[in-house]
Coordinates of N, CA and C in Angstrom, one line a residue:
Chain A
I1 N 46.2 7.4 -37.7 CA 47.0 7.1 -36.5 C 46.0 6.9 -35.4
A2 N 46.1 5.7 -34.7 CA 45.2 5.4 -33.6 C 45.5 6.4 -32.5
G3 N 44.4 6.7 -31.8 CA 44.5 7.5 -30.6 C 43.2 8.2 -30.2
I4 N 43.4 9.3 -29.5 CA 42.2 10.0 -28.9 C 42.2 11.4 -29.5
T5 N 41.0 11.7 -30.0 CA 40.8 13.0 -30.6 C 39.8 13.8 -29.7
Q6 N 40.3 15.0 -29.3 CA 39.5 15.9 -28.5 C 39.2 17.2 -29.3
A7 N 37.9 17.7 -29.1 CA 37.5 18.9 -29.8 C 36.6 19.7 -28.9
P8 N 36.7 21.0 -28.9 CA 37.7 21.8 -29.6 C 39.0 21.8 -28.9
T9 N 40.0 22.4 -29.6 CA 41.3 22.5 -29.0 C 41.3 23.5 -27.8
S10 N 40.6 24.6 -28.1 CA 40.4 25.6 -27.1 C 39.1 26.3 -27.3
Q11 N 38.6 26.9 -26.2 CA 37.3 27.6 -26.3 C 37.2 28.7 -25.2
I12 N 36.6 29.8 -25.6 CA 36.3 30.8 -24.6 C 34.8 30.8 -24.5
L13 N 34.3 30.7 -23.3 CA 32.8 30.5 -23.1 C 32.3 31.5 -22.1
A14 N 31.2 32.1 -22.4 CA 30.6 33.0 -21.4 C 29.9 32.2 -20.3
A15 N 30.0 32.7 -19.1 CA 29.4 32.0 -17.9 C 27.9 31.8 -18.2
G16 N 27.4 30.7 -17.8 CA 26.0 30.4 -17.9 C 25.7 29.6 -19.2
R17 N 26.6 29.6 -20.1 CA 26.4 28.8 -21.4 C 26.7 27.3 -21.2
R18 N 26.0 26.6 -22.0 CA 26.2 25.1 -22.1 C 27.3 24.8 -23.1
M19 N 28.1 23.8 -22.7 CA 29.2 23.4 -23.6 C 29.5 21.9 -23.5
T20 N 29.7 21.3 -24.7 CA 30.1 19.9 -24.7 C 31.5 19.7 -25.3
L21 N 32.3 19.1 -24.5 CA 33.7 18.8 -25.0 C 33.6 17.4 -25.6
R22 N 34.1 17.2 -26.8 CA 34.0 15.9 -27.5 C 35.3 15.1 -27.3
C23 N 35.1 13.8 -27.3 CA 36.3 12.9 -27.1 C 35.9 11.6 -27.9
T24 N 36.8 11.2 -28.8 CA 36.6 10.0 -29.6 C 37.9 9.2 -29.6
Q25 N 37.8 7.9 -29.4 CA 39.0 7.1 -29.5 C 38.7 6.0 -30.5
D26 N 39.8 5.6 -31.1 CA 39.7 4.5 -32.2 C 40.5 3.3 -31.8
M27 N 40.8 3.1 -30.5 CA 41.6 2.0 -30.1 C 40.7 0.8 -29.5
R28 N 39.4 1.0 -29.5 CA 38.5 0.0 -29.0 C 38.7 -0.2 -27.5
H29 N 39.2 0.8 -26.8 CA 39.4 0.6 -25.4 C 38.1 0.6 -24.7
N30 N 38.1 -0.2 -23.6 CA 36.8 -0.3 -22.8 C 36.6 0.9 -21.9
A31 N 37.6 1.4 -21.3 CA 37.4 2.4 -20.3 C 37.8 3.8 -20.8
M32 N 37.1 4.8 -20.4 CA 37.4 6.2 -20.8 C 37.3 7.1 -19.6
Y33 N 37.9 8.2 -19.6 CA 38.0 9.1 -18.5 C 38.1 10.6 -18.9
W34 N 37.6 11.5 -18.0 CA 37.8 12.9 -18.1 C 38.6 13.4 -16.9
Y35 N 39.7 14.1 -17.1 CA 40.4 14.8 -16.1 C 40.5 16.3 -16.4
R36 N 40.6 17.0 -15.3 CA 40.9 18.5 -15.5 C 42.3 18.7 -14.9
Q37 N 43.0 19.6 -15.5 CA 44.3 20.0 -15.0 C 44.4 21.5 -14.6
D38 N 44.7 21.7 -13.4 CA 44.8 23.1 -12.9 C 46.1 23.3 -12.2
L39 N 46.7 24.5 -12.4 CA 48.0 24.7 -11.8 C 48.1 24.5 -10.3
G40 N 49.0 23.7 -9.9 CA 49.2 23.4 -8.5 C 48.3 22.3 -8.0
L41 N 47.4 21.8 -8.8 CA 46.4 20.8 -8.3 C 46.6 19.5 -9.1
G42 N 47.4 19.5 -10.1 CA 47.6 18.3 -10.9 C 46.4 17.9 -11.7
L43 N 46.3 16.6 -11.9 CA 45.1 16.1 -12.7 C 44.1 15.5 -11.8
R44 N 42.9 16.0 -11.9 CA 41.8 15.5 -11.1 C 40.7 14.8 -11.9
L45 N 40.3 13.7 -11.5 CA 39.3 12.9 -12.2 C 37.9 13.5 -12.1
I46 N 37.2 13.7 -13.2 CA 35.9 14.2 -13.2 C 34.8 13.1 -13.3
H47 N 34.9 12.3 -14.3 CA 34.0 11.2 -14.5 C 34.8 10.1 -15.3
Y48 N 34.3 8.9 -15.2 CA 34.9 7.8 -15.9 C 33.8 6.9 -16.4
S49 N 34.2 6.0 -17.3 CA 33.3 5.0 -17.8 C 34.1 3.7 -18.0
N50 N 33.6 2.6 -17.4 CA 34.2 1.3 -17.4 C 33.9 0.6 -18.8
T51 N 32.8 0.9 -19.3 CA 32.4 0.3 -20.6 C 31.2 1.0 -21.1
A52 N 30.9 0.8 -22.4 CA 29.7 1.5 -23.0 C 28.5 1.3 -22.1
G53 N 27.8 2.4 -21.8 CA 26.5 2.3 -21.1 C 26.7 2.5 -19.6
T54 N 27.9 2.6 -19.1 CA 28.1 2.8 -17.7 C 29.1 4.0 -17.5
T55 N 28.8 4.7 -16.4 CA 29.6 5.9 -16.0 C 29.8 5.9 -14.5
G56 N 30.8 6.6 -14.1 CA 31.0 6.8 -12.7 C 31.6 8.1 -12.4
K57 N 31.4 8.6 -11.1 CA 31.8 9.9 -10.7 C 33.3 9.8 -10.2
G58 N 34.0 10.8 -10.5 CA 35.4 10.9 -10.0 C 35.5 11.9 -8.8
E59 N 36.6 12.5 -8.6 CA 36.9 13.4 -7.5 C 36.1 14.7 -7.6
V60 N 35.9 15.3 -8.8 CA 35.3 16.6 -8.9 C 34.2 16.6 -10.0
P61 N 33.1 15.8 -9.7 CA 32.1 15.7 -10.8 C 31.0 16.8 -10.9
D62 N 31.0 17.6 -9.8 CA 29.9 18.6 -9.8 C 30.0 19.6 -10.9
G63 N 28.8 19.8 -11.6 CA 28.8 20.8 -12.7 C 29.0 20.1 -14.1
Y64 N 29.4 18.8 -14.0 CA 29.7 18.1 -15.3 C 28.8 16.9 -15.4
S65 N 28.5 16.5 -16.6 CA 27.9 15.2 -16.9 C 28.5 14.6 -18.1
V66 N 28.4 13.2 -18.2 CA 29.0 12.5 -19.3 C 27.9 11.4 -19.7
S67 N 28.2 10.9 -20.9 CA 27.4 9.8 -21.4 C 28.4 8.9 -22.2
R68 N 28.0 7.6 -22.3 CA 28.8 6.7 -23.0 C 27.9 5.8 -23.8
A69 N 27.4 6.3 -24.9 CA 26.4 5.6 -25.8 C 27.1 4.5 -26.6
N70 N 28.4 4.6 -26.8 CA 29.1 3.6 -27.6 C 30.5 3.5 -27.1
T71 N 31.3 2.6 -27.6 CA 32.7 2.4 -27.2 C 33.6 3.6 -27.4
D72 N 33.4 4.3 -28.6 CA 34.3 5.2 -29.1 C 34.2 6.6 -28.5
D73 N 33.0 7.0 -28.1 CA 32.7 8.4 -27.8 C 32.4 8.6 -26.3
F74 N 32.9 9.7 -25.7 CA 32.7 10.0 -24.3 C 32.7 11.5 -24.1
P75 N 31.6 12.1 -24.5 CA 31.5 13.6 -24.4 C 31.3 14.1 -22.9
L76 N 31.8 15.2 -22.6 CA 31.7 15.9 -21.3 C 30.9 17.1 -21.5
T77 N 29.8 17.3 -20.7 CA 29.0 18.5 -20.8 C 29.0 19.3 -19.6
L78 N 29.2 20.6 -19.8 CA 29.0 21.6 -18.7 C 27.6 22.2 -19.0
A79 N 26.7 22.0 -18.1 CA 25.3 22.4 -18.3 C 25.2 23.9 -18.2
S80 N 25.9 24.5 -17.3 CA 25.9 26.0 -17.1 C 27.3 26.4 -16.6
A81 N 28.1 26.8 -17.5 CA 29.5 27.0 -17.2 C 29.7 28.1 -16.1
V82 N 30.7 27.9 -15.3 CA 31.1 28.9 -14.3 C 32.6 29.2 -14.4
P83 N 33.1 30.3 -14.0 CA 34.5 30.7 -14.1 C 35.4 29.6 -13.5
S84 N 35.0 29.0 -12.4 CA 35.9 28.0 -11.8 C 36.1 26.7 -12.6
Q85 N 35.3 26.6 -13.7 CA 35.5 25.5 -14.6 C 36.6 25.8 -15.7
T86 N 37.2 27.0 -15.6 CA 38.3 27.3 -16.5 C 39.4 26.4 -16.2
S87 N 39.9 25.6 -17.2 CA 40.9 24.6 -16.9 C 41.3 24.0 -18.3
V88 N 42.2 23.1 -18.2 CA 42.6 22.2 -19.4 C 42.0 20.9 -19.1
Y89 N 41.2 20.4 -20.0 CA 40.5 19.1 -19.9 C 41.1 18.1 -20.8
F90 N 41.4 16.9 -20.1 CA 42.0 15.8 -20.8 C 41.1 14.6 -20.8
C91 N 40.9 14.1 -22.0 CA 40.2 12.8 -22.1 C 41.2 11.7 -22.2
A92 N 40.9 10.5 -21.7 CA 41.9 9.4 -21.8 C 41.1 8.1 -21.9
S93 N 41.8 7.1 -22.4 CA 41.2 5.8 -22.5 C 42.2 4.7 -22.0
S94 N 41.7 3.6 -21.7 CA 42.6 2.4 -21.4 C 41.9 1.1 -21.7
V95 N 42.7 0.1 -21.9 CA 42.1 -1.2 -22.3 C 41.0 -1.6 -21.2
Y96 N 41.5 -1.6 -20.0 CA 40.6 -1.9 -18.9 C 40.7 -0.8 -17.8
L97 N 39.6 -0.7 -17.0 CA 39.6 0.3 -16.0 C 40.7 0.0 -14.9
G98 N 41.5 0.9 -14.7 CA 42.4 0.9 -13.5 C 43.8 0.2 -13.8
A99 N 43.8 -1.0 -14.3 CA 45.1 -1.7 -14.4 C 45.9 -1.3 -15.6
S100 N 45.3 -0.8 -16.6 CA 46.0 -0.5 -17.9 C 46.5 1.0 -17.9
P101 N 47.6 1.2 -18.6 CA 48.0 2.6 -18.8 C 47.0 3.4 -19.5
L102 N 46.9 4.7 -19.2 CA 46.0 5.6 -19.9 C 46.7 6.2 -21.1
H103 N 45.9 6.3 -22.2 CA 46.3 7.0 -23.3 C 45.5 8.3 -23.3
F104 N 46.2 9.5 -23.4 CA 45.5 10.8 -23.3 C 45.4 11.4 -24.7
G105 N 44.3 12.2 -24.8 CA 44.2 13.2 -25.9 C 45.1 14.4 -25.6
N106 N 45.0 15.3 -26.5 CA 45.9 16.5 -26.4 C 45.3 17.6 -25.6
G107 N 44.1 17.4 -25.1 CA 43.5 18.4 -24.2 C 42.7 19.5 -24.9
T108 N 41.8 20.0 -24.1 CA 41.0 21.2 -24.5 C 41.2 22.3 -23.5
R109 N 41.6 23.4 -23.9 CA 41.8 24.5 -23.0 C 40.5 25.4 -23.0
L110 N 39.8 25.4 -21.8 CA 38.5 26.1 -21.7 C 38.7 27.3 -20.8
T111 N 38.2 28.4 -21.3 CA 38.2 29.6 -20.4 C 36.7 30.1 -20.3
V112 N 36.3 30.2 -19.1 CA 34.9 30.6 -18.8 C 35.0 32.0 -18.3
T113 N 34.4 33.0 -19.0 CA 34.5 34.4 -18.6 C 33.2 34.9 -17.9
Chain B
A1 N 42.3 12.7 2.6 CA 43.8 12.6 2.6 C 44.3 12.2 1.2
Q2 N 45.4 12.8 0.9 CA 46.0 12.6 -0.4 C 46.4 11.1 -0.6
K3 N 46.0 10.5 -1.7 CA 46.4 9.1 -1.9 C 47.8 9.1 -2.5
V4 N 48.2 10.1 -3.3 CA 49.5 10.1 -3.9 C 50.1 11.5 -3.6
T5 N 51.3 11.4 -3.0 CA 51.9 12.7 -2.6 C 53.3 12.8 -3.3
Q6 N 53.4 13.9 -4.0 CA 54.7 14.3 -4.6 C 55.1 15.5 -3.9
A7 N 56.0 15.3 -2.9 CA 56.3 16.5 -2.0 C 57.1 17.5 -2.7
Q8 N 57.8 17.2 -3.7 CA 58.7 18.2 -4.4 C 57.8 18.8 -5.5
T9 N 57.6 20.1 -5.3 CA 56.8 20.9 -6.3 C 57.6 21.2 -7.5
E10 N 58.8 21.7 -7.2 CA 59.7 22.1 -8.3 C 61.1 21.6 -8.0
I11 N 61.8 21.2 -9.0 CA 63.3 20.8 -8.9 C 64.0 21.4 -10.0
S12 N 65.2 22.0 -9.7 CA 66.0 22.6 -10.8 C 67.4 22.0 -10.7
V13 N 67.9 21.5 -11.8 CA 69.2 20.9 -11.8 C 69.9 21.3 -13.1
V14 N 71.2 21.1 -13.1 CA 72.0 21.4 -14.2 C 72.3 20.1 -15.0
E15 N 72.4 20.2 -16.3 CA 72.6 19.1 -17.1 C 73.6 18.2 -16.6
K16 N 73.4 16.9 -16.7 CA 74.3 15.8 -16.3 C 74.2 15.4 -14.8
E17 N 73.4 16.2 -14.1 CA 73.2 15.9 -12.7 C 72.2 14.7 -12.7
D18 N 72.3 13.9 -11.6 CA 71.2 12.9 -11.4 C 70.1 13.6 -10.5
V19 N 68.9 13.1 -10.7 CA 67.8 13.7 -10.0 C 66.8 12.6 -9.6
T20 N 66.2 12.7 -8.4 CA 65.2 11.7 -8.0 C 63.9 12.4 -7.7
L21 N 62.9 11.9 -8.3 CA 61.5 12.5 -8.0 C 60.8 11.5 -7.1
D22 N 60.3 12.1 -6.0 CA 59.7 11.2 -4.9 C 58.2 11.0 -5.2
C23 N 57.7 9.9 -4.8 CA 56.3 9.6 -4.9 C 55.9 8.7 -3.7
V24 N 55.1 9.1 -2.8 CA 54.6 8.3 -1.7 C 53.1 8.1 -1.9
Y25 N 52.6 6.9 -1.7 CA 51.2 6.6 -2.0 C 50.6 6.0 -0.7
E26 N 49.3 6.0 -0.7 CA 48.5 5.5 0.4 C 47.4 4.6 -0.1
T27 N 47.4 3.4 0.4 CA 46.3 2.5 0.0 C 46.2 1.3 1.0
R28 N 45.0 0.8 1.1 CA 44.8 -0.3 2.0 C 44.6 -1.6 1.2
D29 N 44.6 -1.5 -0.1 CA 44.5 -2.6 -1.0 C 45.8 -3.4 -1.1
T30 N 45.7 -4.7 -1.3 CA 46.9 -5.5 -1.5 C 47.3 -5.5 -3.0
T31 N 46.3 -5.3 -3.8 CA 46.5 -5.3 -5.3 C 46.3 -3.8 -5.8
Y32 N 47.3 -3.3 -6.3 CA 47.2 -1.9 -6.9 C 48.3 -1.7 -7.9
Y33 N 48.2 -0.6 -8.6 CA 49.1 -0.3 -9.7 C 49.6 1.1 -9.5
L34 N 50.9 1.3 -9.9 CA 51.5 2.6 -9.8 C 52.0 3.0 -11.2
F35 N 52.0 4.2 -11.5 CA 52.3 4.7 -12.8 C 53.1 6.0 -12.7
W36 N 53.9 6.3 -13.7 CA 54.6 7.6 -13.9 C 54.2 8.1 -15.3
Y37 N 53.9 9.4 -15.3 CA 53.7 10.1 -16.6 C 54.5 11.3 -16.7
K38 N 54.9 11.7 -17.9 CA 55.6 12.9 -18.2 C 54.8 13.8 -19.0
Q39 N 54.8 15.1 -18.7 CA 54.1 16.1 -19.4 C 55.2 17.2 -19.8
P40 N 55.7 17.1 -21.0 CA 56.7 18.1 -21.5 C 56.0 19.5 -21.7
P41 N 56.7 20.5 -22.0 CA 56.2 21.8 -22.2 C 55.1 21.9 -23.3
S42 N 55.2 20.9 -24.2 CA 54.2 20.9 -25.3 C 52.8 20.5 -24.8
G43 N 52.7 19.9 -23.6 CA 51.4 19.7 -23.0 C 50.9 18.3 -23.0
E44 N 51.4 17.4 -23.9 CA 50.8 16.1 -24.0 C 51.3 15.2 -22.8
L45 N 50.5 14.2 -22.4 CA 50.8 13.4 -21.3 C 51.3 12.0 -21.8
V46 N 52.5 11.7 -21.4 CA 53.2 10.5 -22.0 C 53.4 9.5 -20.9
F47 N 53.0 8.3 -21.1 CA 53.1 7.2 -20.2 C 54.6 6.7 -20.1
L48 N 55.1 6.5 -18.9 CA 56.5 6.1 -18.7 C 56.6 4.7 -18.2
I49 N 55.8 4.3 -17.2 CA 55.9 3.0 -16.6 C 54.7 2.7 -15.7
R50 N 54.4 1.4 -15.6 CA 53.4 0.8 -14.8 C 54.0 -0.3 -13.9
R51 N 53.7 -0.3 -12.7 CA 54.2 -1.3 -11.8 C 53.0 -1.9 -11.0
N52 N 52.9 -3.2 -10.8 CA 51.8 -3.7 -10.0 C 52.4 -4.0 -8.6
S53 N 51.5 -4.1 -7.6 CA 51.9 -4.2 -6.2 C 52.7 -5.5 -5.9
F54 N 52.6 -6.5 -6.8 CA 53.3 -7.7 -6.5 C 54.7 -7.8 -7.1
D55 N 55.1 -6.8 -7.8 CA 56.4 -6.8 -8.4 C 57.2 -5.6 -7.9
E56 N 58.1 -5.9 -6.9 CA 58.9 -4.9 -6.3 C 60.3 -4.8 -6.9
Q57 N 60.5 -5.5 -8.0 CA 61.8 -5.3 -8.7 C 62.0 -3.9 -9.2
N58 N 63.1 -3.4 -9.1 CA 63.4 -2.1 -9.6 C 63.6 -2.2 -11.1
E59 N 63.3 -1.1 -11.8 CA 63.4 -1.2 -13.3 C 64.2 -0.1 -13.8
I60 N 65.0 -0.4 -14.9 CA 65.8 0.6 -15.5 C 65.5 0.6 -17.0
S61 N 65.4 1.8 -17.5 CA 65.1 2.0 -18.9 C 66.0 3.1 -19.4
G62 N 67.2 2.8 -19.9 CA 68.1 3.9 -20.3 C 68.5 4.7 -19.2
R63 N 68.3 6.0 -19.2 CA 68.7 6.9 -18.1 C 67.7 6.9 -17.0
Y64 N 66.5 6.3 -17.2 CA 65.4 6.3 -16.2 C 65.5 5.0 -15.4
S65 N 65.2 5.2 -14.1 CA 65.1 4.0 -13.2 C 64.0 4.3 -12.2
W66 N 63.4 3.2 -11.7 CA 62.3 3.4 -10.7 C 62.6 2.4 -9.6
N67 N 62.4 2.9 -8.4 CA 62.6 2.2 -7.1 C 61.3 2.1 -6.4
F68 N 60.8 0.9 -6.3 CA 59.4 0.6 -5.7 C 59.7 -0.1 -4.4
Q69 N 59.3 0.5 -3.3 CA 59.4 0.0 -2.0 C 58.1 0.0 -1.2
K70 N 57.5 -1.2 -1.1 CA 56.2 -1.3 -0.4 C 56.4 -1.0 1.1
S71 N 57.5 -1.3 1.7 CA 57.7 -1.0 3.1 C 57.6 0.5 3.4
T72 N 57.9 1.3 2.5 CA 57.8 2.8 2.7 C 56.7 3.4 1.8
S73 N 55.9 2.6 1.1 CA 54.9 3.0 0.2 C 55.4 4.1 -0.7
S74 N 56.6 3.8 -1.3 CA 57.2 4.8 -2.2 C 57.5 4.2 -3.6
F75 N 57.4 5.0 -4.6 CA 57.7 4.6 -6.0 C 58.5 5.8 -6.6
N76 N 59.8 5.8 -6.3 CA 60.6 7.0 -6.7 C 61.2 6.8 -8.1
F77 N 61.4 7.9 -8.8 CA 61.9 7.9 -10.2 C 63.2 8.7 -10.2
T78 N 64.2 8.1 -10.8 CA 65.5 8.7 -10.9 C 65.9 8.9 -12.4
I79 N 66.3 10.0 -12.7 CA 66.9 10.3 -14.0 C 68.4 10.5 -13.8
T80 N 69.1 9.7 -14.5 CA 70.6 9.7 -14.4 C 71.1 10.6 -15.6
A81 N 72.1 11.4 -15.2 CA 72.7 12.3 -16.3 C 71.6 13.1 -17.0
S82 N 70.9 13.9 -16.3 CA 69.8 14.6 -16.8 C 70.1 15.5 -18.0
Q83 N 69.2 15.7 -18.9 CA 69.3 16.5 -20.1 C 68.2 17.5 -20.2
V84 N 68.4 18.5 -21.0 CA 67.5 19.6 -21.1 C 66.1 19.1 -21.5
V85 N 66.1 18.0 -22.4 CA 64.9 17.4 -22.9 C 64.1 16.7 -21.8
D86 N 64.7 16.5 -20.6 CA 64.0 15.9 -19.5 C 63.1 17.0 -18.8
S87 N 63.3 18.2 -19.1 CA 62.4 19.3 -18.5 C 61.0 19.0 -18.8
A88 N 60.2 18.9 -17.7 CA 58.8 18.5 -17.8 C 58.1 18.5 -16.5
V89 N 56.8 18.3 -16.5 CA 56.1 18.0 -15.2 C 56.0 16.5 -15.2
Y90 N 56.3 15.9 -14.1 CA 56.2 14.4 -13.9 C 55.1 14.1 -12.9
F91 N 54.2 13.2 -13.3 CA 53.1 12.8 -12.4 C 53.3 11.3 -12.0
C92 N 53.1 11.1 -10.7 CA 52.9 9.7 -10.2 C 51.4 9.5 -10.0
A93 N 51.0 8.2 -10.2 CA 49.6 7.9 -10.1 C 49.4 6.5 -9.5
L94 N 48.2 6.4 -8.9 CA 47.9 5.1 -8.2 C 46.5 4.7 -8.7
S95 N 46.4 3.4 -8.9 CA 45.1 2.8 -9.2 C 44.8 1.6 -8.3
E96 N 43.7 1.6 -7.7 CA 43.3 0.5 -6.8 C 42.2 -0.3 -7.5
G97 N 42.3 -0.3 -8.8 CA 41.3 -1.1 -9.6 C 40.3 -0.3 -10.3
T98 N 40.3 1.0 -10.0 CA 39.4 2.0 -10.7 C 40.3 3.0 -11.4
A99 N 39.7 4.2 -11.6 CA 40.5 5.2 -12.3 C 41.7 5.6 -11.6
L100 N 42.7 6.1 -12.3 CA 44.0 6.5 -11.8 C 43.8 7.8 -11.0
I101 N 44.4 7.8 -9.8 CA 44.5 9.0 -9.0 C 45.9 9.6 -9.1
F102 N 46.0 10.8 -9.5 CA 47.3 11.4 -9.8 C 47.8 12.3 -8.6
G103 N 49.1 12.3 -8.4 CA 49.7 13.3 -7.5 C 49.7 14.7 -8.2
K104 N 50.1 15.7 -7.5 CA 50.0 17.0 -8.0 C 51.2 17.4 -9.0
G105 N 52.1 16.5 -9.1 CA 53.2 16.7 -10.1 C 54.4 17.3 -9.5
T106 N 55.5 17.0 -10.1 CA 56.8 17.7 -9.9 C 57.3 18.3 -11.1
T107 N 57.6 19.6 -11.1 CA 58.1 20.3 -12.3 C 59.6 20.2 -12.2
L108 N 60.2 19.6 -13.2 CA 61.7 19.4 -13.3 C 62.2 20.4 -14.4
S109 N 63.1 21.2 -14.0 CA 63.8 22.1 -14.9 C 65.3 21.7 -15.0
V110 N 65.7 21.4 -16.2 CA 67.1 21.1 -16.4 C 67.7 22.2 -17.3
S111 N 68.7 22.8 -16.7 CA 69.4 23.9 -17.5 C 70.7 23.4 -18.0
S112 N 71.1 24.0 -19.1 CA 72.4 23.6 -19.8 C 73.6 24.4 -19.2

């Protein structure tokens, strides 16, 4: 079934540790995104990518990095996790940046202790 | 400043009531896109509708309808004859040609 796969589903991480959240899509979409969802704050954009090889910063990029080596994969890395990065992380993709509807993965629930 | 404002944090209704979820947006662009998403208790995000700035026609899909008014920068969502399965968080979002910016969401609770 075509869609977006995120891994892991959930993770408990000690503060200071490095963590990479994985995201893979099989729809050949050009654009990909990472959002975090926090209670009362909605969905906030962390980073996005218009096409393979390009990335851009969103509303809350600090403490996160991304890469887009190919069309299908868009990993999100927390270099040194802090408790404020406890959140649910959603990866999404769309045919084109901005104008097309987003297709979301099922999310990764991350707890930083 | 918030680009997408969903002033209603939580709404509670009884089944069969009509309910309108408000969305007000802010943009200086003439070309933009507006979206609504649904997030049921299971947590996935479901696309409902996309509207571009040049199409102000209202849209109806079953019990769902959307009212887009550029004059008031609003894109409101109405559920007619609500059902328990409509209970969810609903997000309005704006795109000015880049990534979508979401509002904070409205939690709708429909009781039987």
